[in-house]
């Protein structure tokens, strides 16, 4: 229960999300026939290397992995998107997962980790170590408590919620939750109230300092909160790019909120 409370609080704080870490942007697991147009779309900073990350697929029947795709050598596009897809819709820059039935219909999960494909052989148990993002989903399936509890999340998204599982996909909204509507692969929705070009790095923070960057030199007001909602650091930054010293903060998971004029950005921040 404590783990679920923490993740619920994190989701509540992420009210205006931009992406300082990789997120799962869209998943289409079910189509007519043998599912020849399945895809997983990731979103991060544009034109950014994906070295050191891996996409892992988990089977709800035993709550263990059934496939893993190493992202080494891959890069997000000009919109920050990267796609893993079945052969019929994969382009030259995508990971081609194969002809069909590569993304199970549910109840299952898609997860992004820091790591390598070799770290996740088939039947690897669920772990939250080095977990970056996860989506638990199904197609009119009962909630899978093993997946939800294992990943510390509370929502299993239903691709068939509108009764159109063969023609709709699960898509991330700007608040970090998901909705189901017709697929929009490689189409990025940009919100007017988000900070353009926002990025933080490195994340996780490993040497007490991380950088905040955007396309604007406007003053940035930053606040860092612990998972209980207590503010542990606030600071004003100037310029397009500035460093933030977090040596006064203990290692752990935090929420970073940045305000730039009327625009906002919020993300998870891991300090090691």
C-alpha atoms as a PDB file:
ATOM      1  CA  UNK A   1       0.000   0.000   0.000  1.00  0.00           C
ATOM      2  CA  UNK A   2       2.847   2.397   0.791  1.00  0.00           C
ATOM      3  CA  UNK A   3       4.359   1.886  -2.679  1.00  0.00           C
ATOM      4  CA  UNK A   4       1.020   2.557  -4.366  1.00  0.00           C
ATOM      5  CA  UNK A   5       0.534   5.700  -2.275  1.00  0.00           C
ATOM      6  CA  UNK A   6       3.896   7.042  -3.379  1.00  0.00           C
ATOM      7  CA  UNK A   7       3.201   6.447  -7.067  1.00  0.00           C
ATOM      8  CA  UNK A   8      -0.277   7.984  -6.746  1.00  0.00           C
ATOM      9  CA  UNK A   9       1.313  11.071  -5.235  1.00  0.00           C
ATOM     10  CA  UNK A  10       3.849  11.236  -8.042  1.00  0.00           C
ATOM     11  CA  UNK A  11       1.093  11.091 -10.652  1.00  0.00           C
ATOM     12  CA  UNK A  12      -0.793  13.861  -8.866  1.00  0.00           C
ATOM     13  CA  UNK A  13       2.274  16.095  -8.949  1.00  0.00           C
ATOM     14  CA  UNK A  14       2.927  15.447 -12.624  1.00  0.00           C
ATOM     15  CA  UNK A  15       0.194  17.850 -13.759  1.00  0.00           C
ATOM     16  CA  UNK A  16       2.082  19.446 -16.616  1.00  0.00           C
ATOM     17  CA  UNK A  17       4.512  16.853 -17.801  1.00  0.00           C
ATOM     18  CA  UNK A  18       7.331  17.348 -20.202  1.00  0.00           C
ATOM     19  CA  UNK A  19       9.843  14.645 -20.637  1.00  0.00           C
ATOM     20  CA  UNK A  20      13.240  14.743 -18.971  1.00  0.00           C
ATOM     21  CA  UNK A  21      13.204  10.935 -19.070  1.00  0.00           C
ATOM     22  CA  UNK A  22      11.946   8.477 -21.649  1.00  0.00           C
ATOM     23  CA  UNK A  23       8.201   7.834 -21.475  1.00  0.00           C
ATOM     24  CA  UNK A  24       5.955   5.314 -23.198  1.00  0.00           C
ATOM     25  CA  UNK A  25       3.934   7.560 -25.485  1.00  0.00           C
ATOM     26  CA  UNK A  26       1.670   5.128 -27.350  1.00  0.00           C
ATOM     27  CA  UNK A  27       0.991   1.386 -27.556  1.00  0.00           C
ATOM     28  CA  UNK A  28      -1.159  -0.418 -30.121  1.00  0.00           C
ATOM     29  CA  UNK A  29      -1.335  -4.093 -29.169  1.00  0.00           C
ATOM     30  CA  UNK A  30      -4.443  -5.312 -30.966  1.00  0.00           C
ATOM     31  CA  UNK A  31      -5.716  -5.124 -34.545  1.00  0.00           C
ATOM     32  CA  UNK A  32      -7.837  -7.374 -36.713  1.00  0.00           C
ATOM     33  CA  UNK A  33      -6.455 -10.756 -37.747  1.00  0.00           C
ATOM     34  CA  UNK A  34      -2.913 -11.594 -36.679  1.00  0.00           C
ATOM     35  CA  UNK A  35      -1.981  -8.107 -35.426  1.00  0.00           C
ATOM     36  CA  UNK A  36       0.414  -7.052 -38.191  1.00  0.00           C
ATOM     37  CA  UNK A  37       0.458  -3.341 -37.249  1.00  0.00           C
ATOM     38  CA  UNK A  38       1.515  -3.421 -33.604  1.00  0.00           C
ATOM     39  CA  UNK A  39       3.811  -0.705 -32.293  1.00  0.00           C
ATOM     40  CA  UNK A  40       5.299   0.889 -29.186  1.00  0.00           C
ATOM     41  CA  UNK A  41       6.182   4.584 -29.383  1.00  0.00           C
ATOM     42  CA  UNK A  42       8.609   6.243 -26.971  1.00  0.00           C
ATOM     43  CA  UNK A  43       8.999   9.969 -26.329  1.00  0.00           C
ATOM     44  CA  UNK A  44      12.008  11.871 -25.018  1.00  0.00           C
ATOM     45  CA  UNK A  45      14.218  14.825 -25.895  1.00  0.00           C
ATOM     46  CA  UNK A  46      14.540  15.272 -29.695  1.00  0.00           C
ATOM     47  CA  UNK A  47      17.611  13.830 -31.437  1.00  0.00           C
ATOM     48  CA  UNK A  48      18.818  12.073 -28.297  1.00  0.00           C
ATOM     49  CA  UNK A  49      20.757   8.816 -28.081  1.00  0.00           C
ATOM     50  CA  UNK A  50      18.903   5.912 -26.499  1.00  0.00           C
ATOM     51  CA  UNK A  51      22.103   4.084 -25.568  1.00  0.00           C
ATOM     52  CA  UNK A  52      21.834   2.298 -22.243  1.00  0.00           C
ATOM     53  CA  UNK A  53      18.069   1.708 -22.354  1.00  0.00           C
ATOM     54  CA  UNK A  54      15.965  -1.349 -23.095  1.00  0.00           C
ATOM     55  CA  UNK A  55      12.246  -1.972 -23.723  1.00  0.00           C
ATOM     56  CA  UNK A  56      10.968  -5.053 -21.910  1.00  0.00           C
ATOM     57  CA  UNK A  57       7.587  -6.743 -22.456  1.00  0.00           C
ATOM     58  CA  UNK A  58       5.934  -8.591 -19.550  1.00  0.00           C
ATOM     59  CA  UNK A  59       3.368 -11.377 -19.720  1.00  0.00           C
ATOM     60  CA  UNK A  60       0.418 -11.030 -17.341  1.00  0.00           C
ATOM     61  CA  UNK A  61      -0.118 -14.790 -17.245  1.00  0.00           C
ATOM     62  CA  UNK A  62       3.041 -15.323 -15.152  1.00  0.00           C
ATOM     63  CA  UNK A  63       4.224 -11.731 -14.520  1.00  0.00           C
ATOM     64  CA  UNK A  64       7.545 -12.422 -16.215  1.00  0.00           C
ATOM     65  CA  UNK A  65       9.214 -11.017 -19.327  1.00  0.00           C
ATOM     66  CA  UNK A  66       8.606 -12.494 -22.759  1.00  0.00           C
ATOM     67  CA  UNK A  67      10.715 -10.165 -24.949  1.00  0.00           C
ATOM     68  CA  UNK A  68      13.320  -7.397 -24.680  1.00  0.00           C
ATOM     69  CA  UNK A  69      14.608  -4.881 -27.245  1.00  0.00           C
ATOM     70  CA  UNK A  70      17.936  -3.136 -26.731  1.00  0.00           C
ATOM     71  CA  UNK A  71      17.921   0.564 -27.710  1.00  0.00           C
ATOM     72  CA  UNK A  72      21.700   0.949 -28.060  1.00  0.00           C
ATOM     73  CA  UNK A  73      22.592   2.747 -31.280  1.00  0.00           C
ATOM     74  CA  UNK A  74      19.096   4.229 -31.621  1.00  0.00           C
ATOM     75  CA  UNK A  75      18.130   7.913 -31.479  1.00  0.00           C
ATOM     76  CA  UNK A  76      14.885   9.829 -31.061  1.00  0.00           C
ATOM     77  CA  UNK A  77      13.754  11.824 -34.091  1.00  0.00           C
ATOM     78  CA  UNK A  78      13.304  15.597 -34.446  1.00  0.00           C
ATOM     79  CA  UNK A  79      10.065  15.350 -32.443  1.00  0.00           C
ATOM     80  CA  UNK A  80      11.611  13.208 -29.723  1.00  0.00           C
ATOM     81  CA  UNK A  81       9.862  10.029 -30.888  1.00  0.00           C
ATOM     82  CA  UNK A  82      11.155   6.496 -31.410  1.00  0.00           C
ATOM     83  CA  UNK A  83       9.101   3.515 -32.598  1.00  0.00           C
ATOM     84  CA  UNK A  84       9.311  -0.254 -32.245  1.00  0.00           C
ATOM     85  CA  UNK A  85       6.914  -1.839 -34.740  1.00  0.00           C
ATOM     86  CA  UNK A  86       5.970  -4.960 -36.631  1.00  0.00           C
ATOM     87  CA  UNK A  87       7.406  -5.347 -40.129  1.00  0.00           C
ATOM     88  CA  UNK A  88       4.417  -3.982 -42.071  1.00  0.00           C
ATOM     89  CA  UNK A  89       4.719  -0.498 -40.535  1.00  0.00           C
ATOM     90  CA  UNK A  90       8.363  -0.328 -39.421  1.00  0.00           C
ATOM     91  CA  UNK A  91      10.554   2.258 -41.142  1.00  0.00           C
ATOM     92  CA  UNK A  92      14.309   2.216 -41.590  1.00  0.00           C
ATOM     93  CA  UNK A  93      14.970   3.915 -38.257  1.00  0.00           C
ATOM     94  CA  UNK A  94      12.560   1.796 -36.203  1.00  0.00           C
ATOM     95  CA  UNK A  95      13.173  -1.469 -34.418  1.00  0.00           C
ATOM     96  CA  UNK A  96      11.453  -4.116 -36.545  1.00  0.00           C
ATOM     97  CA  UNK A  97       9.951  -6.551 -34.036  1.00  0.00           C
ATOM     98  CA  UNK A  98       8.875  -9.087 -36.650  1.00  0.00           C
ATOM     99  CA  UNK A  99       5.805  -9.898 -38.729  1.00  0.00           C
ATOM    100  CA  UNK A 100       2.965 -10.192 -36.210  1.00  0.00           C
ATOM    101  CA  UNK A 101       1.814 -10.982 -32.664  1.00  0.00           C
ATOM    102  CA  UNK A 102       4.844  -9.384 -31.011  1.00  0.00           C
ATOM    103  CA  UNK A 103       2.975  -7.230 -28.471  1.00  0.00           C
ATOM    104  CA  UNK A 104       0.562  -9.362 -26.484  1.00  0.00           C
ATOM    105  CA  UNK A 105      -3.024  -8.161 -26.085  1.00  0.00           C
ATOM    106  CA  UNK A 106      -3.152  -8.219 -22.293  1.00  0.00           C
ATOM    107  CA  UNK A 107      -3.280  -8.183 -19.491  1.00  0.00           C
ATOM    108  CA  UNK A 108       0.395  -7.379 -20.060  1.00  0.00           C
ATOM    109  CA  UNK A 109       2.933  -4.583 -19.603  1.00  0.00           C
ATOM    110  CA  UNK A 110       5.478  -2.549 -21.537  1.00  0.00           C
ATOM    111  CA  UNK A 111       8.413  -1.203 -19.528  1.00  0.00           C
ATOM    112  CA  UNK A 112      11.523   0.896 -20.178  1.00  0.00           C
ATOM    113  CA  UNK A 113      14.642   0.261 -18.103  1.00  0.00           C
ATOM    114  CA  UNK A 114      18.187   1.482 -17.915  1.00  0.00           C
ATOM    115  CA  UNK A 115      20.059  -1.628 -18.916  1.00  0.00           C
ATOM    116  CA  UNK A 116      20.630  -4.049 -21.757  1.00  0.00           C
ATOM    117  CA  UNK A 117      18.666  -6.774 -23.476  1.00  0.00           C
ATOM    118  CA  UNK A 118      20.976  -9.330 -21.861  1.00  0.00           C
ATOM    119  CA  UNK A 119      19.716  -8.223 -18.442  1.00  0.00           C
ATOM    120  CA  UNK A 120      16.211  -9.443 -19.324  1.00  0.00           C
ATOM    121  CA  UNK A 121      16.214 -12.985 -20.700  1.00  0.00           C
ATOM    122  CA  UNK A 122      12.806 -14.563 -21.232  1.00  0.00           C
ATOM    123  CA  UNK A 123      10.997 -15.219 -17.919  1.00  0.00           C
ATOM    124  CA  UNK A 124      12.774 -12.465 -15.982  1.00  0.00           C
ATOM    125  CA  UNK A 125      10.596 -11.516 -12.976  1.00  0.00           C
ATOM    126  CA  UNK A 126       9.212  -7.995 -12.576  1.00  0.00           C
ATOM    127  CA  UNK A 127      11.647  -5.521 -11.025  1.00  0.00           C
ATOM    128  CA  UNK A 128      11.516  -1.799 -10.286  1.00  0.00           C
ATOM    129  CA  UNK A 129      15.324  -1.524 -10.213  1.00  0.00           C
ATOM    130  CA  UNK A 130      16.393   0.945 -12.927  1.00  0.00           C
ATOM    131  CA  UNK A 131      12.772   1.178 -14.104  1.00  0.00           C
ATOM    132  CA  UNK A 132      12.151   4.376 -16.100  1.00  0.00           C
ATOM    133  CA  UNK A 133       8.513   4.004 -17.189  1.00  0.00           C
ATOM    134  CA  UNK A 134       5.836   1.318 -17.403  1.00  0.00           C
ATOM    135  CA  UNK A 135       2.385   0.867 -18.932  1.00  0.00           C
ATOM    136  CA  UNK A 136       0.111  -1.941 -17.736  1.00  0.00           C
ATOM    137  CA  UNK A 137      -2.681  -2.576 -20.230  1.00  0.00           C
ATOM    138  CA  UNK A 138      -5.256  -5.028 -21.491  1.00  0.00           C
ATOM    139  CA  UNK A 139      -8.188  -5.514 -23.853  1.00  0.00           C
ATOM    140  CA  UNK A 140     -11.228  -5.895 -21.593  1.00  0.00           C
ATOM    141  CA  UNK A 141      -9.133  -8.030 -19.223  1.00  0.00           C
ATOM    142  CA  UNK A 142      -9.545  -8.097 -15.458  1.00  0.00           C
ATOM    143  CA  UNK A 143      -6.939  -6.049 -13.600  1.00  0.00           C
ATOM    144  CA  UNK A 144      -3.733  -8.049 -13.178  1.00  0.00           C
ATOM    145  CA  UNK A 145      -2.732  -7.552  -9.547  1.00  0.00           C
ATOM    146  CA  UNK A 146       0.641  -9.184 -10.126  1.00  0.00           C
ATOM    147  CA  UNK A 147       1.618  -6.592 -12.727  1.00  0.00           C
ATOM    148  CA  UNK A 148       0.089  -3.644 -10.872  1.00  0.00           C
ATOM    149  CA  UNK A 149       1.576  -4.502  -7.488  1.00  0.00           C
ATOM    150  CA  UNK A 150       4.878  -5.605  -8.973  1.00  0.00           C
ATOM    151  CA  UNK A 151       5.414  -2.297 -10.747  1.00  0.00           C
ATOM    152  CA  UNK A 152       3.825  -0.207  -7.974  1.00  0.00           C
ATOM    153  CA  UNK A 153       1.134   1.310 -10.198  1.00  0.00           C
ATOM    154  CA  UNK A 154      -2.622   1.439  -9.746  1.00  0.00           C
ATOM    155  CA  UNK A 155      -4.118   1.702 -13.247  1.00  0.00           C
ATOM    156  CA  UNK A 156      -4.422  -0.940 -15.963  1.00  0.00           C
ATOM    157  CA  UNK A 157      -5.431   0.802 -19.195  1.00  0.00           C
ATOM    158  CA  UNK A 158      -7.982  -0.899 -21.440  1.00  0.00           C
ATOM    159  CA  UNK A 159      -7.394  -0.633 -25.193  1.00  0.00           C
ATOM    160  CA  UNK A 160     -10.975  -1.829 -25.682  1.00  0.00           C
ATOM    161  CA  UNK A 161     -12.602   0.733 -23.380  1.00  0.00           C
ATOM    162  CA  UNK A 162     -14.485   2.241 -26.350  1.00  0.00           C
ATOM    163  CA  UNK A 163     -15.241  -1.147 -27.893  1.00  0.00           C
ATOM    164  CA  UNK A 164     -12.771  -0.430 -30.714  1.00  0.00           C
ATOM    165  CA  UNK A 165      -9.664  -2.383 -29.733  1.00  0.00           C
ATOM    166  CA  UNK A 166      -8.855  -3.253 -33.358  1.00  0.00           C
ATOM    167  CA  UNK A 167      -8.801   0.380 -34.499  1.00  0.00           C
ATOM    168  CA  UNK A 168      -7.609   2.344 -31.440  1.00  0.00           C
ATOM    169  CA  UNK A 169      -4.459   2.597 -29.353  1.00  0.00           C
ATOM    170  CA  UNK A 170      -3.464   3.676 -25.832  1.00  0.00           C
ATOM    171  CA  UNK A 171      -1.922   7.180 -25.919  1.00  0.00           C
ATOM    172  CA  UNK A 172      -0.230   9.266 -23.244  1.00  0.00           C
ATOM    173  CA  UNK A 173      -1.737  12.619 -22.295  1.00  0.00           C
ATOM    174  CA  UNK A 174       0.193  15.672 -21.070  1.00  0.00           C
ATOM    175  CA  UNK A 175      -0.727  14.903 -17.441  1.00  0.00           C
ATOM    176  CA  UNK A 176       0.983  11.494 -17.582  1.00  0.00           C
ATOM    177  CA  UNK A 177      -2.227   9.449 -17.770  1.00  0.00           C
ATOM    178  CA  UNK A 178      -3.453   7.644 -20.891  1.00  0.00           C
ATOM    179  CA  UNK A 179      -6.479   7.735 -23.184  1.00  0.00           C
ATOM    180  CA  UNK A 180      -7.692   5.466 -25.984  1.00  0.00           C
ATOM    181  CA  UNK A 181      -8.322   6.807 -29.495  1.00  0.00           C
ATOM    182  CA  UNK A 182      -7.336   6.177 -33.154  1.00  0.00           C
ATOM    183  CA  UNK A 183      -3.575   5.569 -33.567  1.00  0.00           C
ATOM    184  CA  UNK A 184      -1.334   8.608 -34.056  1.00  0.00           C
ATOM    185  CA  UNK A 185       2.042   6.957 -34.615  1.00  0.00           C
ATOM    186  CA  UNK A 186       4.817   9.548 -35.124  1.00  0.00           C
ATOM    187  CA  UNK A 187       2.428  12.462 -34.563  1.00  0.00           C
ATOM    188  CA  UNK A 188       3.478  14.621 -31.605  1.00  0.00           C
ATOM    189  CA  UNK A 189       0.911  16.720 -29.770  1.00  0.00           C
ATOM    190  CA  UNK A 190       2.514  19.907 -28.394  1.00  0.00           C
ATOM    191  CA  UNK A 191       0.783  21.775 -25.586  1.00  0.00           C
ATOM    192  CA  UNK A 192       0.991  25.587 -25.462  1.00  0.00           C
ATOM    193  CA  UNK A 193       1.689  25.618 -21.728  1.00  0.00           C
ATOM    194  CA  UNK A 194       4.774  23.387 -21.840  1.00  0.00           C
ATOM    195  CA  UNK A 195       8.366  24.604 -21.785  1.00  0.00           C
ATOM    196  CA  UNK A 196       9.785  24.173 -25.275  1.00  0.00           C
ATOM    197  CA  UNK A 197      13.053  22.264 -25.464  1.00  0.00           C
ATOM    198  CA  UNK A 198      12.913  21.345 -21.769  1.00  0.00           C
ATOM    199  CA  UNK A 199      15.476  18.780 -20.671  1.00  0.00           C
ATOM    200  CA  UNK A 200      17.350  17.740 -17.552  1.00  0.00           C
ATOM    201  CA  UNK A 201      20.511  15.681 -17.473  1.00  0.00           C
ATOM    202  CA  UNK A 202      21.996  13.528 -16.180  1.00  0.00           C
ATOM    203  CA  UNK A 203      18.972  11.826 -14.692  1.00  0.00           C
ATOM    204  CA  UNK A 204      19.633   9.875 -12.498  1.00  0.00           C
ATOM    205  CA  UNK A 205      21.954  12.466 -10.917  1.00  0.00           C
ATOM    206  CA  UNK A 206      25.193  10.743  -9.973  1.00  0.00           C
ATOM    207  CA  UNK A 207      27.582  13.588  -9.088  1.00  0.00           C
ATOM    208  CA  UNK A 208      25.408  16.038  -7.080  1.00  0.00           C
ATOM    209  CA  UNK A 209      24.791  18.326 -10.078  1.00  0.00           C
ATOM    210  CA  UNK A 210      22.289  18.236 -12.933  1.00  0.00           C
ATOM    211  CA  UNK A 211      21.529  20.633 -15.769  1.00  0.00           C
ATOM    212  CA  UNK A 212      18.219  22.277 -16.647  1.00  0.00           C
ATOM    213  CA  UNK A 213      17.862  23.396 -20.262  1.00  0.00           C
ATOM    214  CA  UNK A 214      15.217  24.950 -22.512  1.00  0.00           C
ATOM    215  CA  UNK A 215      15.024  26.994 -25.711  1.00  0.00           C
ATOM    216  CA  UNK A 216      14.346  30.216 -23.778  1.00  0.00           C
ATOM    217  CA  UNK A 217      16.657  32.360 -21.628  1.00  0.00           C
ATOM    218  CA  UNK A 218      13.718  33.434 -19.442  1.00  0.00           C
ATOM    219  CA  UNK A 219      14.113  32.993 -15.694  1.00  0.00           C
ATOM    220  CA  UNK A 220      13.270  29.490 -14.503  1.00  0.00           C
ATOM    221  CA  UNK A 221      11.892  28.923 -11.004  1.00  0.00           C
ATOM    222  CA  UNK A 222      12.663  25.376  -9.920  1.00  0.00           C
ATOM    223  CA  UNK A 223      11.292  23.409  -6.980  1.00  0.00           C
ATOM    224  CA  UNK A 224      12.186  19.888  -5.882  1.00  0.00           C
ATOM    225  CA  UNK A 225       9.757  17.848  -3.760  1.00  0.00           C
ATOM    226  CA  UNK A 226      10.203  14.524  -2.007  1.00  0.00           C
ATOM    227  CA  UNK A 227       7.614  11.770  -2.489  1.00  0.00           C
ATOM    228  CA  UNK A 228       5.690  13.005   0.565  1.00  0.00           C
ATOM    229  CA  UNK A 229       5.148  16.367  -1.140  1.00  0.00           C
ATOM    230  CA  UNK A 230       7.627  18.341   0.997  1.00  0.00           C
ATOM    231  CA  UNK A 231       9.685  20.955  -0.853  1.00  0.00           C
ATOM    232  CA  UNK A 232      13.368  20.223  -0.292  1.00  0.00           C
ATOM    233  CA  UNK A 233      14.950  22.773  -2.655  1.00  0.00           C
ATOM    234  CA  UNK A 234      13.955  25.900  -4.586  1.00  0.00           C
ATOM    235  CA  UNK A 235      16.085  28.075  -6.820  1.00  0.00           C
ATOM    236  CA  UNK A 236      15.906  30.668  -9.601  1.00  0.00           C
ATOM    237  CA  UNK A 237      17.904  30.002 -12.754  1.00  0.00           C
ATOM    238  CA  UNK A 238      18.764  32.292 -15.645  1.00  0.00           C
ATOM    239  CA  UNK A 239      19.847  31.574 -19.183  1.00  0.00           C
ATOM    240  CA  UNK A 240      19.104  28.801 -21.618  1.00  0.00           C
ATOM    241  CA  UNK A 241      21.096  26.282 -19.578  1.00  0.00           C
ATOM    242  CA  UNK A 242      21.936  26.212 -15.847  1.00  0.00           C
ATOM    243  CA  UNK A 243      23.360  23.743 -13.341  1.00  0.00           C
ATOM    244  CA  UNK A 244      21.597  22.787 -10.117  1.00  0.00           C
ATOM    245  CA  UNK A 245      23.568  21.593  -7.074  1.00  0.00           C
ATOM    246  CA  UNK A 246      21.679  18.924  -5.121  1.00  0.00           C
ATOM    247  CA  UNK A 247      24.481  17.918  -2.746  1.00  0.00           C
ATOM    248  CA  UNK A 248      22.265  18.950   0.185  1.00  0.00           C
ATOM    249  CA  UNK A 249      19.602  16.383  -0.779  1.00  0.00           C
ATOM    250  CA  UNK A 250      19.709  12.714   0.171  1.00  0.00           C
ATOM    251  CA  UNK A 251      19.664  10.022  -2.487  1.00  0.00           C
ATOM    252  CA  UNK A 252      16.183   9.024  -3.604  1.00  0.00           C
ATOM    253  CA  UNK A 253      13.239   9.720  -5.893  1.00  0.00           C
ATOM    254  CA  UNK A 254      11.994  13.317  -6.183  1.00  0.00           C
ATOM    255  CA  UNK A 255       9.680  15.486  -8.244  1.00  0.00           C
ATOM    256  CA  UNK A 256      11.188  18.422 -10.160  1.00  0.00           C
ATOM    257  CA  UNK A 257       8.869  21.293 -11.075  1.00  0.00           C
ATOM    258  CA  UNK A 258      10.072  24.116 -13.311  1.00  0.00           C
ATOM    259  CA  UNK A 259       8.185  27.335 -14.098  1.00  0.00           C
ATOM    260  CA  UNK A 260       9.292  29.553 -16.987  1.00  0.00           C
ATOM    261  CA  UNK A 261       6.956  32.522 -17.264  1.00  0.00           C
ATOM    262  CA  UNK A 262       3.496  31.009 -17.726  1.00  0.00           C
ATOM    263  CA  UNK A 263       4.859  27.650 -18.868  1.00  0.00           C
ATOM    264  CA  UNK A 264       5.450  24.620 -16.656  1.00  0.00           C
ATOM    265  CA  UNK A 265       7.410  21.383 -16.729  1.00  0.00           C
ATOM    266  CA  UNK A 266       7.354  18.537 -14.222  1.00  0.00           C
ATOM    267  CA  UNK A 267       9.317  15.309 -14.116  1.00  0.00           C
ATOM    268  CA  UNK A 268      10.683  12.588 -11.898  1.00  0.00           C
ATOM    269  CA  UNK A 269      14.223  13.203 -10.612  1.00  0.00           C
ATOM    270  CA  UNK A 270      16.415  10.399  -9.285  1.00  0.00           C
ATOM    271  CA  UNK A 271      19.399  11.319  -7.114  1.00  0.00           C
ATOM    272  CA  UNK A 272      21.992   8.621  -6.462  1.00  0.00           C
END
